[in-house]
Amino acid sequence: MNSKRLLQSGIFILGLMLSLSSIGQRKSNQAQIQDTPFIQEYSIKYNFNNDRVELRRVAADRNGYVQVLSSHGLLRPKAGQFLFPGELVKDVQYLPTSDKGLKDLMSHQKQLVYLDDKAVLSNAWAGKLYSRHQLPEARYFAVDDDFTFLISDGKNLQLLDWDQVRWSGVAEDEVRAIRYDALNKLYWILGQHTVSTFNPAQKRLTTILDDASITCIEVAGDQLFVGTNDGYYEVDTKTGKPGAIKRKLPWNEITTIAKLEDGLWFGSTRGAFKRKDDGSYRYYSSKRWLPSDEVIDLADGSENSILILTNKGLGKICRKEMTLHDKAMYYDKQVRERHIRHGFNGTVSNMTDGDVTSGSLQTSDNDGLWTTMYLAGEVFRYAVTGSSEALQNVRESLDAMERLYSINPVPGFPSRSFERRGYKYHDKPWRRAEDPEWDWKSTTSSDEAIGHIFAFGAIAELIAEPDLKNKAITLIDTLMSHALKHDHYLVDWNGEPTVWGRWNPEYVNARPVMVGDRKINSSNYIGMLQTAYHFTQKEKYKKAAFQLMEEHGYYENLMRPMKEIGPAPEDSDDWSKMLSSGWNHSDDEMYYCGYWGLYRYAFNDTLKANYKKAIVDHWEHERPEKEGLWNIMTALVGKDNYDFEEAIWYLREYPLDLIDWGIQNSHRKDIEFVEPNFRKQTIREVLPAGELRVSRHNANRFDLDSNGRGHAEYSAGDIWLLPYWIGRYLGVISEPQK
């Protein structure tokens, strides 16, 4: 069958009279993934910037009272909440303790216990614990279940109970730490180059290991975990036999190990990490989680939190049970409180060290695109919930989008952005509006246009309010009439096509067939024309689409398998080589915004079936990224499971903190690197979103490092709320479950 017969065969199924609310929607009780509660992590940081004071230990009691032992006495956290760091200050809550010149600190039976130059003591148990010792320079201690303490001043050792010194001795190596082994009723002693045991029943010291690389120890069950400057290993506590060194870690220079209530944790010179049940590691580094990456101590905090002491302060990893819907409501507040400018969904920039109150909303080349992705999400939210707030959000953002067309003098041409005169970057794309209060930004690109058509189509289909529906259809017609009038180009104020607003065959087919620009422009533009025809029923759009597909190869272009996309040949023009230097993740975003109109508003069943093949083929190539939006949006084409579990993992793992902190992962030893490739995949398995930089959907999820400095906060509107709400609408995600 030739391409013309193929394209025009099938039953014409879409028309303006179709019931718009019934296309493809599933009821929430048919959702493939149930939105059950999960644990969301976030960090509260307490900074400390006095380089003359050394931070040493952290502990908390059953009441949630946190103390940090320093070289200048006890400190405590002050203020501090999510996104707004507190600080560590001198602890004067109870002067009889804080004035004692304490040398060590621990939590025992969830009570704070101290070591000073005279005794082991506590304010718990009515203050009755006051076990005197005879080591004025004592600075290390550990305790068994019967309140028997082994203490050391670095050389001498003493065993104490509540009333007396039961034993004194001398260590063969300089003591650096002591841990108690409840299973074997032993104390493990870390020296400068040895690990020894002390048997309190036999009053005997025994050297078990001699290893100068050891940095720390911890007892967990029947294993002693031994940290070194190049990984860690386990020692059987009964036999003393060491296991193999483990070096496939986020970082190998271990500074501390702690058996906490939720598992085994490691501190290092480049962050902290927890060993998961499957043997992999959850990594916490950068100012998203910690004041600094140089970890000194680890401890359990209150309400299932983890306390991570660094050389620059304390990080408190908090855990909150929530559903995806709860998370959506949090992100909704983030967007509405800080990221709305004239109805646009924008970024807060020029911040100082992550302080969201120090930054300003900025214009962007992609104000239209980021806003339409947020706008579409609110449309799906309204379609699912009937929320009046979502409807008002749609109104405000649609007003901003409409003004992009009216603020400039070019009929049907959408501006990139607009801003009050005097509050913009002084670059060439900015033009003066007729209103002396305003300027508008020109050079609009195809990624803006496809975002517009995606959101306007969703409004026209799913919102029955006549003013919104009619405005959306008018804007679709306005933009696409401009493109047809100007021979499939976006033509700017100067009468010239913009650099990226080009869908004309002369431009599109000038690229070799393997260059992705040829496929993406064909796919997007046919979807745009289908959307325009579906809602206006104007034959000019249908005629143009079939002409491009039948006479100019746009159908073959958009159906080309992704495996055929790659670098242009060496003899190609420089533009084609530039366009095909690697996988274009912005194209992925454009494809998926365009798939809404390409598949949903297909001219006939035959086209729709073949579009499905193209979309699923694209999704197959995206699977390694485990990108939540791509997996969820592929549900457009049917009820198959397009890695929805991975999409939920993406949504759950995405950090609440959307600040552009610098993130480093390329140093890690627990990730498997792959050879350089066109796809720009760097490692075998993509990392969780909480361990990666905050990025929009046009970024490569295999990028391991970023140089962010906490200067910007991204909006959740396009990043997270769109995949969640379209997932709710398409029946991928259920309503929240108790």
XYZ file of C-alpha atoms in Angstrom:
738
model
C 0.000 0.000 0.000
C 1.480 3.388 -0.957
C 1.846 6.167 1.588
C -1.120 8.190 0.286
C -3.536 5.247 0.570
C -2.068 4.371 3.954
C -2.536 7.865 5.299
C -6.097 8.293 4.059
C -7.406 4.815 4.877
C -9.218 4.049 8.076
C -12.278 5.507 9.698
C -12.385 9.220 10.420
C -13.158 9.214 14.113
C -12.391 12.643 15.476
C -14.563 15.674 15.083
C -15.745 18.739 16.882
C -18.947 16.955 17.946
C -17.061 14.215 19.783
C -17.608 14.071 23.510
C -14.375 15.704 24.575
C -14.339 14.496 28.138
C -14.510 10.804 27.276
C -11.296 10.321 25.246
C -9.013 7.842 26.960
C -9.835 8.788 30.542
C -9.992 6.018 33.127
C -11.659 6.165 36.485
C -9.367 6.461 39.483
C -10.379 3.039 40.793
C -9.016 1.538 37.581
C -5.617 3.135 38.082
C -2.656 0.871 37.531
C -0.609 2.222 40.470
C -2.176 2.820 43.871
C -1.058 6.021 45.603
C -0.192 4.564 48.985
C 1.890 6.405 51.619
C 5.669 6.377 51.312
C 8.516 7.981 53.246
C 9.598 11.356 51.877
C 12.994 12.593 53.015
C 14.137 16.183 53.336
C 16.855 17.989 55.234
C 16.971 20.682 57.880
C 20.457 22.162 58.193
C 22.111 23.902 61.131
C 25.208 25.799 60.037
C 28.347 26.419 62.062
C 31.077 28.628 60.633
C 33.639 28.977 63.433
C 36.821 27.338 62.111
C 38.487 27.640 65.532
C 36.011 25.201 67.075
C 36.116 21.481 66.275
C 32.795 19.604 66.142
C 33.122 16.072 67.569
C 29.935 14.182 68.468
C 26.166 14.462 68.138
C 23.426 12.746 70.145
C 19.728 13.111 70.924
C 17.525 11.874 73.753
C 14.003 10.443 73.762
C 12.550 13.936 73.994
C 14.188 15.032 70.757
C 16.747 17.218 72.517
C 19.879 17.374 70.347
C 23.365 18.224 71.588
C 26.633 18.575 69.719
C 29.915 18.166 71.553
C 32.626 20.537 70.375
C 36.147 21.426 71.430
C 34.581 24.418 73.208
C 31.732 22.664 74.983
C 28.158 21.728 74.172
C 26.189 23.248 71.294
C 22.560 22.901 70.336
C 20.511 23.583 67.192
C 18.758 26.945 66.984
C 15.760 27.706 64.763
C 15.989 25.907 61.422
C 13.301 24.551 59.146
C 13.128 23.066 55.684
C 14.748 25.501 53.192
C 15.643 27.910 56.004
C 18.784 26.720 57.838
C 19.298 27.309 61.524
C 22.610 27.366 63.345
C 24.492 25.655 66.138
C 24.815 27.834 69.239
C 26.225 27.421 72.743
C 23.986 25.189 74.855
C 23.069 27.000 78.082
C 19.842 25.101 78.690
C 21.303 23.433 81.818
C 24.459 25.138 83.021
C 25.529 22.514 85.614
C 26.148 20.164 82.667
C 27.321 22.559 79.960
C 29.909 24.116 82.286
C 31.623 20.797 83.064
C 34.127 20.708 80.220
C 32.741 17.510 78.716
C 34.996 15.245 76.650
C 32.563 12.736 75.125
C 28.861 12.321 74.548
C 26.535 9.420 73.730
C 22.909 8.386 73.741
C 22.200 5.295 75.857
C 18.666 3.944 76.208
C 17.663 7.182 74.453
C 19.136 9.321 77.215
C 22.120 11.657 76.990
C 25.229 10.446 78.831
C 28.435 12.452 79.253
C 32.097 11.911 80.092
C 34.145 14.573 81.871
C 37.431 14.630 83.768
C 35.895 13.080 86.883
C 32.986 10.822 85.983
C 30.470 9.353 83.576
C 27.236 11.180 84.294
C 23.759 11.918 83.075
C 20.806 14.121 83.924
C 18.448 11.207 83.224
C 17.564 8.575 85.839
C 17.057 11.450 88.298
C 20.742 12.291 87.975
C 21.761 9.157 89.897
C 24.286 8.095 87.265
C 27.606 9.547 88.393
C 30.313 6.934 87.990
C 33.659 8.316 89.114
C 36.883 7.413 87.333
C 40.594 8.161 87.799
C 41.559 9.365 84.307
C 41.521 13.191 84.266
C 42.201 13.215 80.506
C 39.521 10.650 79.638
C 37.926 11.288 76.250
C 36.451 7.989 74.964
C 33.831 5.697 76.472
C 31.328 2.937 75.732
C 28.659 1.238 77.838
C 27.096 -2.216 78.123
C 23.468 -3.030 78.897
C 24.159 -3.049 82.668
C 25.661 0.446 82.793
C 29.249 -0.756 82.931
C 31.525 1.690 81.152
C 34.914 1.229 79.545
C 36.715 4.579 79.312
C 40.104 5.688 78.015
C 42.339 8.731 77.894
C 44.033 7.403 74.764
C 46.460 5.109 76.586
C 44.974 4.031 79.908
C 41.725 2.074 80.254
C 39.283 1.776 83.160
C 36.160 -0.326 83.610
C 33.485 1.381 85.770
C 30.091 0.525 87.107
C 27.754 2.889 88.970
C 29.826 2.757 92.151
C 33.468 1.910 91.512
C 36.404 1.277 89.198
C 36.391 -2.468 88.549
C 39.568 -2.707 86.470
C 42.421 -0.574 85.178
C 44.885 -1.340 82.414
C 47.042 0.015 79.632
C 46.307 -0.284 75.915
C 49.089 -1.461 73.600
C 48.078 1.092 70.958
C 46.806 4.667 71.206
C 43.016 4.448 71.654
C 40.777 6.330 69.204
C 37.327 4.823 69.831
C 35.506 2.169 71.880
C 32.365 0.203 70.900
C 30.373 -2.369 72.896
C 29.423 -5.767 71.450
C 26.272 -6.951 73.249
C 26.175 -10.302 71.450
C 29.626 -11.387 72.652
C 29.752 -9.154 75.731
C 33.009 -7.557 74.593
C 34.354 -4.067 74.104
C 36.049 -3.349 70.763
C 38.884 -0.831 70.928
C 40.200 1.066 67.915
C 43.858 2.047 68.079
C 46.087 3.903 65.664
C 46.831 0.742 63.707
C 45.107 -2.069 65.621
C 41.691 -3.278 66.695
C 41.541 -5.102 70.031
C 38.899 -6.586 72.260
C 38.484 -6.282 76.005
C 36.680 -9.109 77.751
C 35.268 -7.620 81.004
C 34.588 -11.036 82.531
C 38.165 -12.200 82.005
C 39.732 -8.717 82.255
C 41.724 -9.522 79.122
C 42.876 -7.416 76.145
C 43.354 -9.232 72.809
C 44.643 -7.771 69.557
C 42.455 -8.891 66.645
C 43.601 -6.761 63.685
C 46.692 -4.837 62.718
C 45.848 -2.439 59.881
C 47.126 1.130 59.694
C 44.414 2.088 57.157
C 41.581 1.720 59.702
C 39.697 4.936 60.468
C 36.619 3.809 62.458
C 34.695 0.800 63.749
C 31.107 -0.132 64.607
C 29.440 -3.282 65.939
C 26.218 -4.469 64.324
C 24.879 -7.911 65.224
C 27.610 -10.503 64.822
C 29.770 -8.276 62.624
C 32.338 -5.609 63.324
C 32.339 -3.049 60.531
C 35.777 -1.616 59.943
C 36.068 1.631 58.006
C 39.322 2.479 56.239
C 40.673 5.202 54.023
C 39.757 3.008 51.040
C 36.487 1.214 51.769
C 35.311 -1.007 54.603
C 35.222 -4.662 55.548
C 33.389 -6.848 58.004
C 34.916 -8.947 60.783
C 33.155 -11.935 62.308
C 32.938 -10.965 65.986
C 33.158 -14.600 67.165
C 36.148 -15.693 65.101
C 37.851 -12.374 64.425
C 38.134 -13.344 60.759
C 37.939 -10.364 58.383
C 36.014 -10.440 55.133
C 36.860 -8.926 51.772
C 37.245 -5.176 51.476
C 34.233 -3.404 49.957
C 35.134 -0.537 47.679
C 32.060 -0.179 45.486
C 30.796 2.696 47.607
C 29.689 6.260 46.974
C 33.058 7.262 48.456
C 35.741 5.125 50.033
C 37.389 7.417 52.579
C 35.267 6.392 55.570
C 35.231 8.639 58.630
C 32.525 7.058 60.795
C 30.123 4.095 60.841
C 26.938 3.880 62.917
C 24.329 1.170 63.437
C 21.177 3.285 63.647
C 17.570 2.296 64.100
C 16.888 2.093 60.365
C 20.138 0.397 59.340
C 23.853 0.817 58.819
C 25.135 4.304 57.972
C 28.536 5.487 56.819
C 30.120 8.917 56.974
C 32.925 9.899 54.637
C 34.941 12.863 53.475
C 32.417 13.228 50.626
C 29.031 12.775 52.229
C 27.046 10.094 54.059
C 25.384 6.965 52.767
C 23.115 4.240 54.049
C 23.439 0.574 53.106
C 20.102 -0.627 51.766
C 18.681 -4.127 52.134
C 19.742 -5.067 48.603
C 23.355 -4.102 49.309
C 23.258 -0.837 47.349
C 23.654 2.578 48.957
C 21.529 5.675 49.358
C 23.832 8.713 49.070
C 23.451 12.031 50.877
C 25.803 14.782 49.787
C 25.795 18.443 48.763
C 23.947 21.260 50.475
C 20.662 19.671 49.529
C 21.304 17.406 52.500
C 24.323 18.599 54.526
C 26.093 21.806 55.557
C 29.279 20.197 54.226
C 30.309 16.812 52.837
C 32.976 16.123 55.496
C 31.049 13.880 57.908
C 32.203 13.534 61.515
C 29.454 11.640 63.341
C 26.063 9.980 62.854
C 23.190 9.475 65.306
C 19.490 8.735 65.553
C 17.283 11.781 65.956
C 13.657 12.138 66.963
C 10.720 11.070 64.822
C 12.746 8.695 62.660
C 15.255 11.377 61.672
C 18.993 10.933 61.147
C 21.550 13.379 62.525
C 24.654 13.877 60.385
C 27.355 16.018 61.953
C 29.796 17.645 59.546
C 32.698 20.026 60.012
C 30.406 22.920 59.025
C 27.319 22.038 61.036
C 24.536 19.530 61.459
C 22.252 18.016 58.850
C 18.993 16.498 60.042
C 17.496 14.059 57.528
C 13.779 14.094 58.264
C 11.295 11.458 57.163
C 7.631 12.225 56.602
C 4.976 9.781 55.515
C 3.001 11.151 52.594
C 1.204 10.144 49.423
C 1.964 11.464 45.960
C -1.127 13.623 46.335
C 0.294 15.102 49.552
C 3.486 15.843 47.671
C 1.498 17.475 44.877
C -0.185 19.757 47.392
C 3.200 20.751 48.828
C 4.538 21.501 45.368
C 1.385 23.435 44.503
C 2.140 25.824 47.364
C 5.757 26.099 46.247
C 4.641 27.157 42.769
C 1.920 29.566 43.832
C 3.933 31.237 46.613
C 7.222 31.761 44.769
C 7.081 30.930 41.068
C 4.221 32.811 39.434
C 5.047 35.977 37.447
C 2.123 37.539 35.537
C 0.686 34.000 35.344
C 3.935 32.551 33.985
C 5.549 29.556 35.685
C 9.078 30.826 36.348
C 12.360 30.317 38.173
C 13.591 32.219 41.221
C 17.172 33.299 40.418
C 20.048 35.331 41.887
C 19.624 33.690 45.294
C 22.328 33.676 47.953
C 23.329 30.200 49.138
C 19.885 28.670 48.728
C 17.945 31.429 50.499
C 14.675 31.503 48.550
C 13.792 34.917 50.013
C 16.939 36.467 48.518
C 16.142 35.700 44.863
C 13.945 37.248 42.195
C 11.639 35.879 39.531
C 13.358 36.086 36.155
C 12.190 36.088 32.565
C 13.223 33.138 30.409
C 13.467 32.285 26.740
C 11.124 29.431 27.599
C 8.530 31.226 29.716
C 5.898 29.969 27.286
C 7.040 26.350 27.361
C 7.495 26.032 31.139
C 4.159 27.768 31.641
C 2.255 25.562 29.202
C 3.591 22.445 30.890
C 2.391 23.739 34.251
C -0.848 24.947 32.660
C -1.524 21.528 31.138
C -0.931 19.931 34.533
C -3.543 22.209 36.085
C -5.961 21.317 33.293
C -5.561 17.625 34.111
C -5.918 18.426 37.798
C -9.203 20.176 37.091
C -10.407 17.344 34.854
C -9.740 14.830 37.656
C -10.795 16.811 40.728
C -12.974 19.705 39.574
C -10.827 21.952 41.787
C -11.822 25.618 41.657
C -8.232 26.545 42.519
C -6.934 24.590 39.540
C -9.475 26.332 37.308
C -8.357 29.742 38.549
C -4.719 28.768 37.962
C -5.660 27.835 34.404
C -7.337 31.216 33.886
C -4.341 33.179 35.116
C -1.753 31.269 33.113
C -3.917 31.261 29.988
C -4.190 35.042 30.293
C -0.383 35.239 30.317
C -0.166 32.967 27.283
C -2.774 35.010 25.401
C -0.833 38.198 26.052
C 2.248 36.695 24.406
C 0.317 37.062 21.147
C -1.205 40.498 21.725
C 1.779 42.379 23.154
C 3.734 42.298 19.890
C 2.710 43.769 16.490
C 3.089 40.564 14.437
C -0.277 38.830 13.823
C -0.310 35.301 15.211
C 3.294 35.414 16.432
C 3.834 34.361 20.062
C 6.442 36.300 22.012
C 8.899 34.342 24.100
C 8.108 36.491 27.136
C 7.212 39.988 28.242
C 8.365 42.174 31.105
C 8.007 45.676 32.475
C 10.384 48.043 30.770
C 13.620 48.474 32.702
C 13.454 45.037 34.352
C 14.891 42.824 31.657
C 18.185 41.681 30.222
C 19.492 44.104 27.626
C 19.981 41.552 24.856
C 18.901 41.823 21.246
C 15.721 39.690 21.301
C 13.930 42.273 23.466
C 11.647 44.656 21.564
C 9.623 47.673 22.632
C 5.896 47.104 22.998
C 3.390 49.768 21.949
C 2.578 50.220 25.626
C 5.539 52.204 27.041
C 5.396 50.172 30.272
C 6.281 46.891 28.575
C 8.828 45.078 26.402
C 8.466 41.733 24.658
C 10.977 39.070 23.659
C 11.219 37.831 20.091
C 12.987 34.897 18.312
C 10.360 32.371 19.477
C 11.240 28.723 18.840
C 9.454 25.515 17.943
C 9.690 24.197 21.503
C 7.609 27.173 22.614
C 5.049 26.534 19.881
C 4.580 22.837 20.639
C 4.072 23.639 24.311
C 1.386 26.178 23.390
C -0.526 23.719 21.207
C -0.278 20.976 23.857
C -1.781 23.126 26.618
C -4.356 24.877 24.421
C -5.537 21.508 23.103
C -5.882 20.122 26.626
C -7.949 23.164 27.662
C -10.149 22.978 24.576
C -10.801 19.293 25.161
C -11.150 19.054 28.917
C -12.508 22.354 30.205
C -16.128 23.098 29.392
C -16.048 26.741 30.547
C -16.978 28.582 27.303
C -14.595 31.513 27.768
C -11.581 29.284 28.417
C -12.456 26.769 25.749
C -13.044 29.439 23.098
C -9.892 31.334 24.036
C -7.797 28.170 23.741
C -9.256 27.305 20.332
C -8.733 30.876 19.136
C -5.090 30.744 20.194
C -4.585 27.410 18.398
C -6.097 28.905 15.253
C -4.084 32.108 15.634
C -0.721 30.365 15.900
C -1.356 27.805 13.184
C -2.820 30.383 10.787
C 0.406 32.340 11.199
C 2.452 29.234 10.389
C 0.407 28.418 7.265
C 0.393 32.013 6.073
C 4.186 32.114 6.318
C 4.844 28.810 4.550
C 5.320 26.758 7.740
C 7.625 29.223 9.492
C 7.389 31.416 12.572
C 8.121 34.857 11.135
C 9.409 37.498 13.533
C 9.030 41.302 13.710
C 11.676 41.727 10.987
C 9.873 39.567 8.427
C 12.420 36.749 8.820
C 11.843 33.225 10.146
C 13.203 32.675 13.623
C 16.197 30.354 13.967
C 14.197 27.488 15.464
C 10.640 28.140 14.293
C 10.980 26.235 11.018
C 8.713 23.431 9.806
C 9.033 24.110 6.068
C 10.064 21.074 3.973
C 12.964 23.004 2.490
C 14.432 23.258 5.998
C 13.223 19.977 7.497
C 14.272 17.731 4.620
C 17.609 19.471 4.167
C 18.830 17.352 7.062
C 20.061 13.783 6.442
C 17.483 11.178 7.466
C 19.376 10.139 10.620
C 19.403 13.692 12.034
C 16.792 13.916 14.773
C 15.700 17.419 13.786
C 14.047 15.977 10.700
C 11.946 13.555 12.723
C 11.041 15.914 15.563
C 9.907 18.772 13.329
C 7.744 16.453 11.255
C 6.230 14.790 14.319
C 5.506 18.079 16.091
C 4.096 19.905 13.112
C 1.711 17.158 12.018
C 0.427 16.964 15.604
C -0.033 20.745 15.642
C -1.984 20.709 12.372
C -4.148 17.823 13.584
C -4.937 19.736 16.774
C -5.888 22.826 14.803
C -8.158 20.848 12.496
C -9.743 18.903 15.347
C -10.904 22.016 17.166
C -11.564 24.407 14.273
C -12.629 21.970 11.527
C -10.867 24.234 9.036
C -9.884 22.193 6.018
C -6.709 24.188 5.458
C -5.048 22.431 8.381
C -5.996 18.935 7.254
C -4.994 19.728 3.674
C -1.601 21.054 4.765
C -0.934 18.032 6.973
C -1.692 15.486 4.255
C 0.288 17.460 1.713
C 3.333 17.422 3.985
C 2.919 13.722 4.784
C 2.215 12.554 1.237
C 4.353 14.880 -0.859
C 7.190 15.856 1.456
C 7.833 12.707 3.473
C 6.694 14.002 6.862
C 4.936 10.726 7.587
C 8.105 8.725 6.852
C 10.089 11.251 8.885
C 7.940 10.980 11.994
C 7.660 7.202 11.727
C 11.423 6.701 11.395
C 12.567 4.320 14.175
C 14.643 5.884 16.914
C 17.400 3.332 16.330
C 18.086 5.072 13.015
C 18.686 8.464 14.666
C 22.366 9.224 15.020
C 25.290 11.403 13.918
C 25.243 12.965 10.488
C 27.833 11.681 7.979
C 31.215 13.397 7.835
C 30.386 15.023 4.503
C 27.227 16.677 5.911
C 26.829 20.390 6.420
C 27.953 21.897 9.724
C 24.387 22.599 10.869
C 23.403 18.944 10.493
C 26.534 17.856 12.359
C 25.745 20.281 15.175
C 22.160 19.050 15.416
C 23.277 15.418 15.631
C 26.290 15.618 17.937
C 24.397 13.593 20.549
C 20.963 12.638 21.795
C 18.823 15.768 22.147
C 16.854 15.649 25.393
C 15.022 18.864 24.550
C 13.668 16.969 21.560
C 12.347 14.300 23.934
C 10.371 16.979 25.743
C 9.057 18.365 22.458
C 8.117 14.907 21.162
C 6.043 14.131 24.230
C 4.299 17.503 24.315
C 3.499 16.886 20.653
C 2.298 13.313 21.137
C -0.850 14.620 22.813
C -2.056 16.150 19.550
C -0.389 13.613 17.257
C -2.091 10.571 18.778
C -5.219 11.959 20.388
C -6.377 13.990 17.423
C -5.209 11.647 14.649
C -7.105 12.075 11.376
C -8.054 8.384 11.195
C -7.652 5.018 12.887
C -4.867 3.866 10.596
C -2.745 6.876 11.400
C -3.544 6.532 15.074
C -2.393 2.917 15.132
C 0.862 3.812 13.422
C 1.445 6.848 15.608
C 1.182 4.467 18.544
C 4.022 2.410 17.089
C 6.201 5.523 16.791
C 5.427 6.624 20.351
C 6.116 3.203 21.860
C 9.308 2.929 19.818
C 10.446 6.256 21.300
C 9.517 5.112 24.808
C 11.585 1.945 24.377
C 14.645 4.116 23.775
C 13.831 6.274 26.812
C 13.429 3.405 29.265
C 16.970 3.562 30.721
C 16.333 7.094 32.002
C 13.276 5.997 34.025
C 11.834 9.442 33.291
C 8.502 9.816 35.053
C 6.827 12.019 32.456
C 7.770 9.895 29.446
C 6.601 6.657 31.064
C 3.320 8.166 32.216
C 2.526 10.014 28.977
C 3.042 6.856 26.966
C -0.203 5.705 28.604
C -1.833 7.937 25.978
C -1.722 4.995 23.600
C -3.323 2.283 25.744
C -3.478 0.263 28.929
C -0.143 -1.527 28.725
C 2.275 -0.935 31.591
C 4.951 1.435 30.320
C 7.239 1.070 33.337
C 4.755 2.844 35.582
C 6.509 1.527 38.688
C 9.634 3.356 37.536
C 7.562 6.504 37.023
C 6.263 6.289 40.588
C 9.855 5.757 41.780
C 10.804 8.938 39.929
C 7.945 10.917 41.506
C 8.590 9.607 45.005
C 12.344 10.096 44.843
C 12.246 13.638 43.497
C 13.573 15.961 46.229
C 11.322 18.483 47.919
C 14.275 20.880 47.778
C 14.313 22.165 44.164
C 17.371 24.400 44.600
C 20.254 24.102 42.130
C 22.827 22.823 44.583
C 26.081 21.527 43.158
C 25.914 17.749 42.846
C 28.852 15.400 42.357
C 28.534 11.712 41.508
C 31.277 10.983 38.977
C 33.686 10.070 41.800
C 31.478 7.250 43.051
C 32.716 3.673 43.097
C 29.258 2.106 43.452
C 28.111 2.994 39.934
C 28.981 1.144 36.755
C 30.202 3.397 33.968
C 29.552 2.626 30.310
C 31.485 3.576 27.205
C 30.780 7.031 25.697
C 27.792 6.819 23.383
C 25.431 8.872 21.237
C 22.698 8.516 23.862
C 24.978 10.260 26.419
C 24.246 7.521 28.944
C 27.118 7.562 31.422
C 26.296 4.697 33.822
C 24.457 1.393 33.637
C 21.608 2.288 36.012
C 20.239 5.786 36.460
C 20.512 7.234 39.972
C 17.514 8.276 42.102
C 16.327 11.830 41.551
C 17.284 12.774 45.108
C 20.938 12.091 44.266
C 20.938 14.106 41.024
C 20.724 17.791 40.230
C 17.308 19.363 39.927
C 16.490 19.546 36.232
C 13.604 19.913 33.856
C 12.514 17.192 31.473
C 14.799 18.496 28.724
C 17.907 17.388 30.661
C 19.862 14.137 30.595
C 19.149 12.088 33.712
C 22.543 10.443 33.262
C 24.366 13.723 33.915
C 26.276 12.963 37.112
C 27.690 16.332 38.164
C 26.614 19.945 38.261
C 28.221 23.158 39.463
C 25.122 24.699 41.037
C 25.726 27.085 43.928
C 22.256 27.457 45.385
C 21.567 30.494 43.186
C 18.174 29.365 41.830
C 15.052 27.479 42.827
C 13.150 25.669 40.082
C 9.396 25.434 39.941
C 7.686 22.101 40.490
C 4.989 23.199 38.043
C 6.513 21.675 34.938
C 8.996 19.294 36.595
C 6.669 17.341 38.894
C 3.065 18.500 38.805
C 2.608 17.788 35.093
C 3.602 14.095 35.289
C 1.572 13.623 38.469
C -1.653 15.164 37.225
C -1.512 13.687 33.727
C -0.844 10.387 35.481
C -4.012 10.876 37.497
C -5.966 11.772 34.370
C -4.703 8.854 32.285
C -5.426 6.388 35.077
C -1.818 5.547 35.831
C -1.987 6.874 39.406
C -4.941 6.397 41.737
C -6.401 8.927 44.099
C -4.588 8.907 47.469
C -5.139 5.774 49.550
C -5.327 5.758 53.330
